[in-house]
Short mmCIF file of C-alpha atoms in Angstrom, two decimals:
data_model
loop_
_atom_site.label_atom_id
_atom_site.label_comp_id
_atom_site.label_asym_id
_atom_site.label_seq_id
_atom_site.Cartn_x
_atom_site.Cartn_y
_atom_site.Cartn_z
CA MET A 1 54.16 36.96 -18.35
CA ALA A 2 56.90 38.50 -20.86
CA SER A 3 58.87 41.46 -19.06
CA SER A 4 57.64 43.52 -21.25
CA THR A 5 54.90 43.71 -20.64
CA THR A 6 55.95 43.13 -16.77
CA ALA A 7 57.64 46.79 -16.59
CA SER A 8 54.02 48.07 -17.87
CA LEU A 9 51.82 46.75 -15.41
CA ALA A 10 54.72 47.60 -12.14
CA ALA A 11 54.01 51.28 -13.68
CA SER A 12 49.94 51.45 -13.82
CA PRO A 13 47.46 50.57 -11.01
CA ALA A 14 47.06 46.43 -9.58
CA PHE A 15 44.31 45.21 -11.51
CA THR A 16 41.85 43.82 -8.98
CA PHE A 17 39.01 41.59 -9.56
CA SER A 18 35.53 40.71 -7.96
CA ALA A 19 35.30 37.30 -6.81
CA SER A 20 33.01 36.14 -9.30
CA THR A 21 35.06 37.50 -12.16
CA PHE A 22 38.42 35.92 -11.29
CA GLN A 23 36.65 32.69 -11.00
CA LYS A 24 35.95 33.03 -14.42
CA LEU A 25 39.82 33.79 -15.88
CA HIS A 26 41.32 31.51 -13.14
CA PRO A 27 39.15 29.12 -12.22
CA THR A 28 41.63 26.51 -11.07
CA GLU A 29 43.96 29.01 -9.24
CA TYR A 30 40.77 30.54 -7.84
CA PHE A 31 39.79 26.88 -6.29
CA ARG A 32 43.51 26.76 -5.06
CA LYS A 33 42.63 29.55 -2.90
CA PHE A 34 40.15 27.88 -1.37
CA VAL A 35 40.83 24.21 -1.24
CA SER A 36 44.09 25.34 0.66
CA GLN A 37 42.80 26.23 3.52
CA GLY A 38 40.68 23.20 3.47
CA VAL A 39 37.63 24.69 2.16
CA ARG A 40 35.59 25.19 -0.65
CA PRO A 41 34.01 27.90 -2.12
CA ASP A 42 30.72 26.88 -1.16
CA GLY A 43 31.63 26.53 2.26
CA ARG A 44 32.06 22.74 2.63
CA LEU A 45 35.01 21.16 3.64
CA LEU A 46 36.86 18.81 1.46
CA ASN A 47 34.75 15.31 2.32
CA SER A 48 31.68 16.68 3.22
CA PHE A 49 28.30 16.40 0.84
CA ARG A 50 25.91 18.85 0.05
CA PRO A 51 22.60 18.48 1.99
CA THR A 52 20.85 15.86 0.51
CA THR A 53 17.14 14.91 0.66
CA VAL A 54 14.25 12.11 -0.74
CA HIS A 55 10.63 12.00 -1.87
CA GLN A 56 9.11 9.29 -2.10
CA GLY A 57 5.58 8.73 -4.00
CA VAL A 58 5.69 12.02 -5.80
CA ILE A 59 4.18 10.81 -8.36
CA THR A 60 0.94 9.34 -8.44
CA THR A 61 0.99 8.41 -12.30
CA ALA A 62 3.81 6.12 -11.62
CA ASN A 63 4.20 2.69 -10.17
CA GLY A 64 7.30 3.81 -7.95
CA SER A 65 9.12 7.52 -7.93
CA ALA A 66 11.68 9.12 -5.96
CA MET A 67 12.31 12.96 -6.06
CA VAL A 68 16.51 13.15 -4.95
CA ARG A 69 17.63 16.62 -3.84
CA ILE A 70 22.02 17.00 -3.29
CA GLY A 71 22.50 20.25 -2.92
CA GLY A 72 22.23 22.38 -5.91
CA THR A 73 21.15 19.04 -8.25
CA THR A 74 16.94 17.23 -8.61
CA VAL A 75 16.21 14.95 -10.01
CA VAL A 76 12.50 13.12 -10.29
CA CYS A 77 12.98 8.92 -11.06
CA GLY A 78 9.25 7.48 -12.08
CA VAL A 79 8.75 3.60 -12.66
CA LYS A 80 6.30 2.10 -14.58
CA ALA A 81 5.40 -1.56 -15.22
CA GLU A 82 4.54 -2.97 -18.18
CA VAL A 83 3.79 -6.15 -19.78
CA ALA A 84 6.48 -7.18 -22.16
CA GLU A 85 7.47 -10.53 -23.84
CA PRO A 86 10.34 -11.82 -22.31
CA LYS A 87 13.66 -12.45 -23.59
CA LEU A 88 14.39 -15.33 -25.44
CA ASP A 89 17.24 -16.82 -23.70
CA ALA A 90 15.18 -16.04 -20.09
CA PRO A 91 12.09 -17.03 -19.79
CA ASP A 92 11.27 -16.72 -16.86
CA GLN A 93 12.85 -13.24 -16.21
CA GLY A 94 11.61 -9.43 -16.39
CA TYR A 95 13.64 -6.75 -17.27
CA LEU A 96 14.62 -3.36 -15.73
CA VAL A 97 15.70 -0.19 -18.84
CA PRO A 98 17.04 2.63 -17.06
CA ASN A 99 17.07 6.01 -18.15
CA VAL A 100 19.14 9.17 -16.83
CA ASP A 101 17.54 12.06 -19.37
CA LEU A 102 19.86 15.32 -18.83
CA SER A 103 17.63 17.97 -20.60
CA PRO A 104 18.29 21.57 -21.18
CA ILE A 105 16.06 22.73 -18.62
CA CYS A 106 18.21 20.99 -16.28
CA SER A 107 20.89 23.61 -17.39
CA SER A 108 22.07 25.71 -19.84
CA ALA A 109 24.99 23.90 -20.67
CA PHE A 110 22.55 21.07 -22.15
CA ARG A 111 21.82 21.67 -25.11
CA PRO A 112 18.49 19.97 -27.27
CA GLY A 113 18.27 17.01 -29.13
CA PRO A 114 19.52 13.12 -28.71
CA PRO A 115 20.97 12.01 -25.24
CA SER A 116 24.07 13.93 -24.67
CA GLU A 117 27.21 10.92 -23.68
CA GLN A 118 27.11 12.39 -20.23
CA ALA A 119 23.83 11.27 -20.06
CA GLN A 120 24.21 8.05 -21.71
CA VAL A 121 27.23 7.04 -19.90
CA VAL A 122 25.04 7.82 -16.19
CA SER A 123 22.39 5.45 -17.70
CA ASP A 124 25.04 2.39 -18.63
CA GLN A 125 26.42 3.01 -15.26
CA ILE A 126 23.12 2.01 -13.18
CA ASN A 127 21.83 -0.24 -15.36
CA ARG A 128 25.17 -2.01 -14.84
CA VAL A 129 25.06 -1.34 -11.21
CA LEU A 130 21.38 -3.11 -10.92
CA LYS A 131 22.41 -5.54 -13.40
CA GLU A 132 25.54 -7.44 -12.09
CA SER A 133 24.65 -6.51 -7.96
CA ASN A 134 21.43 -8.59 -8.49
CA VAL A 135 18.92 -5.89 -7.27
CA LEU A 136 16.19 -7.34 -8.02
CA ASP A 137 15.06 -11.12 -8.73
CA LEU A 138 14.30 -10.93 -12.16
CA LYS A 139 12.16 -13.58 -11.92
CA ASP A 140 10.17 -12.39 -9.48
CA LEU A 141 8.44 -10.03 -12.21
CA CYS A 142 7.52 -13.37 -14.33
CA ILE A 143 4.05 -13.32 -15.16
CA GLU A 144 3.54 -16.34 -17.54
CA GLU A 145 6.91 -18.29 -18.47
CA GLY A 146 7.07 -17.41 -22.51
CA LYS A 147 4.73 -15.61 -22.88
CA ALA A 148 4.07 -12.40 -20.54
CA VAL A 149 6.44 -10.75 -17.88
CA TRP A 150 6.91 -7.02 -16.20
CA SER A 151 9.45 -4.85 -17.65
CA LEU A 152 10.32 -1.84 -15.43
CA TRP A 153 10.83 1.16 -17.42
CA VAL A 154 12.65 3.83 -14.67
CA ASP A 155 13.47 7.01 -15.80
CA VAL A 156 15.19 9.90 -14.12
CA VAL A 157 14.61 13.02 -14.96
CA CYS A 158 17.20 15.40 -14.16
CA VAL A 159 15.27 19.15 -13.69
CA SER A 160 18.39 20.63 -11.82
CA TYR A 161 22.04 19.91 -12.13
CA ASP A 162 25.32 21.29 -10.59
CA GLY A 163 27.02 18.01 -10.42
CA ASN A 164 27.09 14.33 -8.94
CA ILE A 165 24.69 13.31 -11.27
CA TYR A 166 24.95 9.63 -11.24
CA ASP A 167 24.90 10.23 -7.13
CA ALA A 168 21.48 11.70 -7.29
CA SER A 169 20.27 9.50 -10.29
CA LEU A 170 21.65 6.10 -8.53
CA THR A 171 19.61 7.34 -4.92
CA ALA A 172 16.61 8.17 -6.70
CA VAL A 173 16.27 5.08 -8.85
CA MET A 174 16.84 2.99 -5.86
CA ALA A 175 14.16 5.19 -4.08
CA ALA A 176 11.67 4.79 -6.51
CA LEU A 177 12.67 0.96 -6.60
CA ALA A 178 11.52 0.74 -2.92
CA ASN A 179 8.70 2.72 -3.74
CA VAL A 180 7.00 0.69 -6.62
CA ARG A 181 3.57 -0.94 -6.16
CA ILE A 182 2.44 -3.46 -8.75
CA ARG A 183 -1.32 -4.86 -9.01
CA LYS A 184 -1.10 -8.73 -9.10
CA PRO A 185 -2.03 -10.30 -12.20
CA THR A 186 -3.95 -12.97 -13.77
CA TYR A 187 -2.80 -14.98 -17.39
CA GLU A 188 -5.61 -15.70 -19.10
CA GLU A 189 -4.80 -17.31 -22.85
CA GLY A 190 -2.95 -14.46 -24.02
CA VAL A 191 -4.18 -11.55 -22.65
CA VAL A 192 -3.20 -10.59 -18.97
CA LYS A 193 -5.63 -8.98 -16.72
CA VAL A 194 -4.78 -6.31 -13.73
CA SER A 195 -7.94 -5.55 -11.18
CA GLY A 196 -8.90 -1.84 -10.83
CA VAL A 197 -6.36 1.29 -11.08
CA ASP A 198 -7.31 3.26 -7.61
CA ASN A 199 -4.24 3.68 -6.19
CA THR A 200 -5.26 5.31 -3.17
CA ASP A 201 -5.77 1.50 -1.32
CA GLU A 202 -2.73 0.34 -0.27
CA ASP A 203 -3.26 -2.01 2.53
CA ASP A 204 -4.88 -4.57 0.85
CA ASN A 205 -3.61 -8.12 -1.26
CA SER A 206 -4.06 -6.92 -4.84
CA SER A 207 -0.89 -5.12 -5.08
CA PHE A 208 2.61 -6.12 -4.55
CA LYS A 209 6.07 -4.80 -3.72
CA LEU A 210 9.27 -5.50 -5.23
CA LYS A 211 12.09 -6.94 -3.26
CA LEU A 212 15.06 -5.77 -2.84
CA ALA A 213 17.99 -7.91 -2.14
CA ARG A 214 20.63 -4.88 -1.89
CA THR A 215 20.28 -1.59 -2.47
CA PRO A 216 23.76 -0.08 -3.49
CA LEU A 217 24.25 3.82 -3.17
CA SER A 218 27.57 5.80 -3.73
CA ALA A 219 29.21 8.49 -2.98
CA SER A 220 31.22 10.44 -5.82
CA PHE A 221 34.83 12.15 -5.81
CA VAL A 222 37.37 14.57 -7.71
CA LEU A 223 40.65 14.71 -7.84
CA PHE A 224 41.45 17.90 -8.03
CA ASP A 225 44.93 19.73 -9.59
CA THR A 226 47.87 18.75 -9.54
CA SER A 227 48.09 18.05 -4.95
CA LEU A 228 44.92 15.49 -6.72
CA THR A 229 43.08 16.93 -3.74
CA LEU A 230 39.88 14.43 -3.14
CA LEU A 231 36.67 16.70 -2.73
CA ALA A 232 33.55 14.91 -1.94
CA ASP A 233 30.19 15.33 -3.95
CA PRO A 234 31.48 17.87 -6.30
CA ASN A 235 29.40 20.35 -7.88
CA PHE A 236 28.80 21.71 -11.48
CA ALA A 237 32.21 23.84 -10.91
CA GLU A 238 33.88 21.55 -8.85
CA GLU A 239 33.56 18.67 -12.20
CA ALA A 240 35.20 21.77 -14.80
CA ILE A 241 38.14 21.70 -13.16
CA SER A 242 38.34 17.87 -11.68
CA GLU A 243 41.87 16.02 -12.97
CA GLY A 244 39.73 12.98 -12.80
CA GLN A 245 36.75 11.23 -10.95
CA ILE A 246 35.80 8.07 -8.87
CA SER A 247 32.91 7.04 -7.64
CA ILE A 248 32.28 4.44 -5.43
CA THR A 249 28.62 2.45 -5.12
CA ILE A 250 28.44 0.20 -1.64
CA ASP A 251 25.58 -2.43 -0.63
CA GLU A 252 24.33 -1.46 2.87
CA GLN A 253 26.36 -4.60 4.13
CA GLY A 254 29.76 -2.27 2.96
CA LYS A 255 29.67 -4.74 -0.05
CA LEU A 256 31.62 -2.99 -3.26
CA CYS A 257 28.94 -3.12 -5.64
CA ALA A 258 30.90 -1.18 -8.11
CA VAL A 259 33.87 0.74 -8.52
CA SER A 260 34.94 4.02 -11.30
CA LYS A 261 37.60 5.98 -11.46
CA VAL A 262 38.44 7.68 -14.83
CA GLY A 263 41.06 10.86 -15.53
CA ALA A 264 43.98 11.98 -13.48
CA ALA A 265 46.77 8.26 -14.25
CA THR A 266 48.77 9.41 -10.82
CA THR A 267 45.72 8.28 -8.62
CA SER A 268 47.38 6.46 -5.13
CA LEU A 269 45.94 3.83 -3.31
CA THR A 270 45.42 5.99 -0.74
CA SER A 271 43.08 8.13 -2.20
CA MET A 272 41.14 5.25 -3.08
CA ARG A 273 40.50 3.92 -0.14
CA GLN A 274 39.57 7.46 1.22
CA CYS A 275 37.00 7.01 -0.90
CA VAL A 276 35.89 3.16 -0.19
CA ASP A 277 35.69 4.69 3.34
CA ARG A 278 34.28 8.26 3.27
CA ALA A 279 32.15 6.24 0.48
CA ARG A 280 30.57 3.97 3.52
CA GLU A 281 30.04 6.58 6.03
CA ARG A 282 27.89 8.37 3.20
CA SER A 283 26.52 4.79 2.68
CA GLN A 284 25.24 4.85 6.12
CA GLU A 285 23.82 8.75 5.99
CA LEU A 286 22.05 7.76 2.86
CA ARG A 287 19.73 5.26 3.95
CA ALA A 288 18.92 7.14 7.36
CA ILE A 289 18.11 9.69 5.00
CA MET A 290 16.08 7.77 2.74
CA ASN A 291 14.70 5.99 5.70
CA GLN A 292 13.38 8.99 6.83
CA HIS A 293 11.37 10.00 4.32
CA GLN A 294 9.60 6.84 4.11
CA MET B 1 14.01 -9.54 -34.72
CA GLY B 2 13.09 -13.42 -34.63
CA LEU B 3 9.37 -13.97 -35.24
CA HIS B 4 7.14 -11.65 -34.00
CA LEU B 5 3.92 -13.71 -31.59
CA ALA B 6 0.92 -12.36 -30.19
CA PHE B 7 1.76 -9.38 -28.00
CA PRO B 8 0.28 -9.85 -24.75
CA HIS B 9 -2.51 -6.99 -24.27
CA LEU B 10 -2.59 -6.01 -20.23
CA ILE B 11 -7.09 -5.23 -19.58
CA THR B 12 -7.18 -2.98 -16.71
CA TYR B 13 -10.83 -2.82 -15.00
CA ARG B 14 -11.59 0.91 -13.86
CA LYS B 15 -13.39 1.74 -10.55
CA THR B 16 -15.04 5.00 -10.25
CA ASN B 17 -17.29 6.67 -8.32
CA SER B 18 -18.99 8.63 -10.57
CA ASP B 19 -22.44 6.98 -10.45
CA VAL B 20 -22.99 8.90 -6.82
CA PHE B 21 -21.52 11.76 -8.16
CA PHE B 22 -23.60 11.20 -10.84
CA GLU B 23 -26.70 11.99 -8.58
CA LEU B 24 -25.29 14.95 -6.63
CA GLY B 25 -24.97 16.72 -9.99
CA LEU B 26 -21.20 15.93 -8.91
CA ARG B 27 -18.71 15.57 -12.00
CA VAL B 28 -16.21 12.53 -11.57
CA ASP B 29 -14.13 13.51 -9.58
CA GLY B 30 -16.57 15.31 -6.97
CA ARG B 31 -16.19 18.55 -8.05
CA ARG B 32 -18.91 21.22 -8.92
CA PRO B 33 -19.34 22.14 -12.13
CA ALA B 34 -17.18 25.71 -11.38
CA GLU B 35 -14.83 24.39 -9.66
CA LEU B 36 -10.96 24.60 -9.84
CA ARG B 37 -9.07 21.08 -8.81
CA LYS B 38 -6.75 22.06 -6.01
CA ILE B 39 -3.68 24.82 -6.97
CA THR B 40 -0.43 24.61 -5.68
CA SER B 41 1.97 26.83 -6.73
CA THR B 42 5.78 27.69 -6.07
CA THR B 43 8.36 30.39 -7.64
CA SER B 44 11.99 29.53 -7.62
CA VAL B 45 11.89 25.89 -7.08
CA LEU B 46 15.26 25.21 -9.44
CA SER B 47 18.91 26.31 -8.92
CA GLN B 48 19.80 26.72 -12.12
CA ALA B 49 16.77 28.51 -13.87
CA ASP B 50 16.99 32.23 -13.83
CA GLY B 51 13.32 31.44 -12.87
CA SER B 52 11.41 28.52 -12.46
CA ALA B 53 7.90 27.52 -11.32
CA TYR B 54 6.46 24.29 -10.00
CA LEU B 55 2.94 24.23 -10.62
CA GLU B 56 -0.24 22.38 -9.75
CA HIS B 57 -3.77 21.52 -11.43
CA GLY B 58 -5.27 18.88 -8.95
CA ASN B 59 -3.03 15.81 -10.38
CA THR B 60 -0.93 17.77 -13.52
CA LYS B 61 2.00 18.60 -12.40
CA VAL B 62 4.18 20.66 -14.46
CA LEU B 63 7.73 22.54 -14.01
CA ALA B 64 8.56 25.85 -15.88
CA ALA B 65 12.14 27.25 -16.22
CA VAL B 66 13.05 30.33 -17.74
CA TYR B 67 16.77 30.90 -19.03
CA GLY B 68 17.24 34.63 -20.43
CA PRO B 69 17.64 36.66 -22.47
CA ARG B 70 20.67 35.33 -22.66
CA GLU B 71 23.21 34.93 -26.05
CA PRO B 72 20.89 33.50 -29.30
CA ARG B 73 21.79 29.80 -29.97
CA HIS B 74 21.90 30.50 -33.55
CA ARG B 75 23.16 33.26 -35.46
CA ALA B 76 21.18 33.31 -38.16
CA LEU B 77 18.02 33.99 -35.40
CA VAL B 78 18.95 36.89 -33.75
CA VAL B 79 16.95 39.97 -34.35
CA HIS B 80 18.12 42.83 -33.70
CA ASP B 81 15.87 45.08 -32.19
CA ARG B 82 14.13 42.44 -29.81
CA ALA B 83 14.09 39.07 -28.38
CA ILE B 84 13.14 35.84 -29.56
CA LEU B 85 11.04 33.16 -27.05
CA ASN B 86 11.50 29.78 -27.66
CA VAL B 87 9.66 27.30 -25.86
CA GLU B 88 10.09 23.45 -25.45
CA PHE B 89 8.68 20.82 -24.34
CA ASN B 90 9.36 17.50 -22.45
CA ILE B 91 6.56 15.36 -21.17
CA ALA B 92 8.24 12.47 -19.16
CA PRO B 93 7.64 9.11 -19.70
CA PHE B 94 5.85 7.80 -16.37
CA SER B 95 3.43 10.30 -16.57
CA THR B 96 0.83 9.67 -18.66
CA GLY B 97 -2.07 7.28 -16.79
CA GLU B 98 -1.72 4.34 -19.00
CA ARG B 99 0.50 3.85 -21.88
CA ARG B 100 3.95 5.02 -21.55
CA ARG B 101 5.43 7.26 -24.09
CA ARG B 102 8.41 8.25 -25.64
CA THR B 103 8.24 10.53 -28.91
CA LYS B 104 10.84 13.48 -28.01
CA ASN B 105 9.94 15.52 -31.63
CA ASP B 106 6.10 14.90 -31.60
CA LYS B 107 4.10 16.53 -33.71
CA ARG B 108 1.74 17.97 -30.85
CA LEU B 109 4.25 18.87 -28.49
CA LEU B 110 5.44 21.09 -31.50
CA GLU B 111 2.43 22.68 -32.02
CA MET B 112 1.70 22.96 -28.00
CA ALA B 113 5.29 25.03 -27.89
CA SER B 114 4.26 26.80 -30.80
CA PHE B 115 0.60 27.65 -28.95
CA VAL B 116 3.02 28.68 -25.63
CA LYS B 117 5.75 30.78 -27.63
CA GLN B 118 2.20 32.98 -29.58
CA THR B 119 0.62 33.28 -25.77
CA PHE B 120 3.72 35.23 -24.34
CA GLU B 121 5.12 36.51 -27.74
CA PRO B 122 2.32 39.75 -27.41
CA VAL B 123 2.88 39.93 -23.81
CA VAL B 124 6.40 39.91 -23.09
CA VAL B 125 8.01 42.83 -23.73
CA THR B 126 10.77 42.11 -26.00
CA THR B 127 11.84 44.98 -27.34
CA LEU B 128 14.20 45.91 -24.21
CA TYR B 129 15.84 42.66 -24.40
CA SER B 130 17.12 42.99 -28.17
CA ARG B 131 19.94 40.68 -29.81
CA SER B 132 18.96 38.14 -27.20
CA GLN B 133 17.11 34.86 -26.54
CA ILE B 134 13.94 33.76 -23.48
CA ASP B 135 14.05 29.87 -23.28
CA ILE B 136 11.22 28.72 -21.78
CA TYR B 137 11.28 24.91 -20.99
CA LEU B 138 8.43 23.32 -19.82
CA GLN B 139 8.54 19.95 -18.08
CA VAL B 140 5.38 17.92 -17.71
CA ILE B 141 6.00 15.44 -14.34
CA GLN B 142 2.32 14.14 -14.14
CA GLN B 143 -0.67 14.58 -16.63
CA ASP B 144 -4.23 14.42 -15.75
CA GLY B 145 -5.77 17.05 -17.99
CA GLY B 146 -4.77 20.52 -18.56
CA VAL B 147 -1.57 20.36 -19.90
CA LEU B 148 -1.54 23.69 -21.58
CA GLN B 149 -3.18 25.18 -19.12
CA ALA B 150 -0.90 23.95 -16.48
CA CYS B 151 2.16 25.01 -18.59
CA ILE B 152 1.32 28.59 -19.46
CA ASN B 153 -0.75 29.03 -15.98
CA ALA B 154 3.74 27.89 -14.98
CA ALA B 155 5.87 30.07 -18.08
CA THR B 156 3.93 33.05 -16.73
CA MET B 157 5.28 32.31 -12.94
CA ALA B 158 8.27 31.56 -13.91
CA LEU B 159 9.02 34.63 -16.67
CA ILE B 160 8.16 36.18 -13.85
CA ASP B 161 10.72 34.85 -11.17
CA ALA B 162 13.36 35.13 -14.34
CA GLY B 163 13.14 39.18 -14.35
CA VAL B 164 11.61 39.06 -17.72
CA ALA B 165 9.28 42.11 -18.43
CA MET B 166 5.82 41.63 -19.46
CA THR B 167 2.67 43.58 -19.83
CA ASP B 168 0.34 41.86 -17.73
CA TYR B 169 0.36 38.24 -16.02
CA VAL B 170 -1.03 35.02 -18.39
CA CYS B 171 -3.30 32.97 -16.92
CA ALA B 172 -4.90 29.87 -19.38
CA CYS B 173 -7.67 27.98 -18.24
CA THR B 174 -10.02 24.85 -19.70
CA ALA B 175 -13.16 24.51 -20.29
CA GLY B 176 -15.73 22.80 -21.76
CA TRP B 177 -19.60 20.91 -22.13
CA VAL B 178 -19.42 18.39 -19.78
CA GLU B 179 -22.68 15.81 -19.29
CA ARG B 180 -25.11 18.38 -19.40
CA GLU B 181 -23.41 21.60 -18.22
CA ALA B 182 -20.40 23.97 -18.80
CA ALA B 183 -17.42 23.08 -16.54
CA ILE B 184 -13.90 24.32 -15.89
CA ASP B 185 -10.25 22.41 -14.93
CA LEU B 186 -11.32 19.48 -16.97
CA ASN B 187 -9.57 16.50 -15.73
CA HIS B 188 -8.57 13.54 -18.17
CA THR B 189 -11.01 11.34 -17.84
CA GLU B 190 -13.71 14.18 -18.74
CA GLU B 191 -11.09 15.28 -21.85
CA SER B 192 -11.31 11.64 -22.70
CA SER B 193 -14.97 11.43 -22.76
CA ASP B 194 -17.13 13.01 -25.26
CA ALA B 195 -17.15 16.38 -23.93
CA SER B 196 -15.55 19.07 -26.23
CA GLU B 197 -12.84 21.34 -24.58
CA VAL B 198 -11.63 24.44 -24.73
CA THR B 199 -8.57 26.12 -23.17
CA ILE B 200 -8.17 30.27 -23.10
CA ALA B 201 -5.78 31.90 -21.99
CA MET B 202 -6.82 35.23 -20.94
CA LEU B 203 -4.83 38.82 -19.67
CA PRO B 204 -6.61 38.89 -16.25
CA LYS B 205 -6.32 42.97 -16.17
CA SER B 206 -7.91 43.75 -19.48
CA GLY B 207 -9.77 41.28 -20.30
CA LYS B 208 -8.08 40.35 -23.25
CA ILE B 209 -7.49 36.49 -24.86
CA THR B 210 -4.40 35.74 -26.08
CA LEU B 211 -5.37 32.57 -26.41
CA ALA B 212 -8.07 30.23 -27.54
CA GLN B 213 -8.05 26.27 -28.56
CA MET B 214 -11.18 23.82 -29.43
CA GLU B 215 -10.25 20.61 -31.41
CA SER B 216 -13.78 19.36 -30.55
CA ARG B 217 -17.68 19.82 -31.84
CA LEU B 218 -19.40 22.45 -29.09
CA HIS B 219 -22.76 23.89 -31.10
CA VAL B 220 -22.56 27.76 -31.07
CA ASP B 221 -25.54 28.94 -28.65
CA LYS B 222 -23.51 27.09 -25.81
CA LEU B 223 -19.94 28.96 -27.37
CA GLU B 224 -20.50 31.75 -25.27
CA GLU B 225 -21.18 30.78 -21.96
CA VAL B 226 -18.22 28.29 -22.00
CA LEU B 227 -16.27 31.03 -22.85
CA GLN B 228 -17.47 33.11 -20.26
CA LEU B 229 -17.11 30.34 -18.03
CA ALA B 230 -13.26 29.89 -18.85
CA GLY B 231 -12.65 33.53 -18.27
CA GLU B 232 -13.82 33.35 -14.96
CA GLY B 233 -11.55 30.39 -14.12
CA CYS B 234 -8.30 32.64 -15.65
CA LYS B 235 -9.41 35.01 -12.93
CA GLN B 236 -10.03 32.71 -9.93
CA ILE B 237 -6.27 31.33 -11.44
CA HIS B 238 -4.71 34.61 -11.02
CA LEU B 239 -5.74 35.47 -7.62
CA VAL B 240 -4.14 32.56 -6.30
CA VAL B 241 -0.76 33.16 -9.07
CA ASP B 242 -0.89 36.27 -7.87
CA LYS B 243 -0.58 35.79 -4.59
CA THR B 244 2.25 33.05 -4.86
CA ILE B 245 3.73 36.09 -6.77
CA ARG B 246 3.53 39.00 -3.89
CA ASP B 247 4.77 36.55 -1.22
CA ARG B 248 7.36 35.40 -3.05
CA ALA B 249 8.39 39.06 -3.59
CA GLU B 250 7.96 39.72 0.34
CA ASP B 251 10.32 37.28 1.07
CA LEU B 252 12.51 38.47 -1.33
CA ALA B 253 12.59 41.82 0.39
CA ARG B 254 12.50 40.93 3.58
CA LYS B 255 15.90 39.15 3.17
CA LEU B 256 17.33 42.01 1.59
CA ALA B 257 16.20 44.29 3.79
CA VAL B 258 18.11 42.05 6.91
#
């Protein structure tokens, strides 16, 4: 500030702000005050994840579904299986079509209209993890080679957005895929037949579950401030003031499925190693939570 | 995209217990004609919205979120002495039993959104919030008939949860002529059959109707009975919704008192 204003300020009573006003005026400074003490404004430690719940089978009209809550972020994922023609270069394989929908219902930050860049990026990230990690043997989705296959439409609807949509969406997708039941089809002369739509009989052999070869789950972090401090599981406010983002996707054997780092050009390898280690722990915690609710 | 080959069709055979129920004078899902489906309702389910509610009528599941009163999105829409209401529908692709629906700006959705808006405009005390906008977002998670009804009921709860002033609750119920008698709260099977269906939205205190919507044929002699039954249904729904709101308010008051 210029010296003249400093002088006039010295004469007037000191400014006092309420915490929330200060957060709006100087968000980075506000966070700095907490992070320097090793905590965050919501009371978490720098490497803590928010309370997470996973519920499967929440939507009976879908073949598989799951609802995941990570702190204030809530997503619902539904999987619907439809008969489709296979792609010409893979006549004995079905396909997965993931999509993440971030609409105005989940936060005032989103406007109505076509999918935002963020929604498209998250959708694409999930698509790549599912494809490259060979989560599912797509040959299992074949009904009749060259004629009919199952296409799985995996739709994630975010109903409440408070940061870390990627972790929540991926967890929901994996939980929903594990929950999928598809009635066994028979193929006759160009027509695929499936008997009965009663969802209550689960014990008979007329439907099959998906065989998941791997279950990748992720842990996301942001880098805060010039010190590039790692904050695990960012909420909306933390995402807004971050310098860079890191996401680590790990499967049940601790093998890396995907690593993503954007922004913060001067991140060190130590930070990356810390993220991977923390992601391993988080992956185990998440699996325990998923199995608990099954 | 190359040659279009004959698309493989998916045929599903339905098993129903309707024959048994028919003999007993019950409906396809075992309900009596004047029986509502099970209602589950909760408010304050979303952390980001100012007010929110989750409502289930049997297998129809709807989430409502209210943001506002807040600054209007477009300057041109600002009204100097009242708030404007904006309603948006979002139907999840996995919500329907059979085919997956993709269209977002569907005329049907826009029509339903406009019904909801017109239903609430006379009830919300918009003159208290001049120059602002109240957004009502409706997310349909699962559909099994009575979507408009569920959305209106969920929107009422979400508006109350957001603290938006209203002159009364708005409770909606569907009714129709199914098989040989009047029935309320029709599910998807009943809606898609030959039955006629009317959706009524009512202010329970005064008994006034703010919305009456019917698209099928109904004999004028039967209209009175169907409307009356729908009114009864609205009153029953009002009791359930009111209880949820009051329980929540008591809960909050207890927490504040500590």
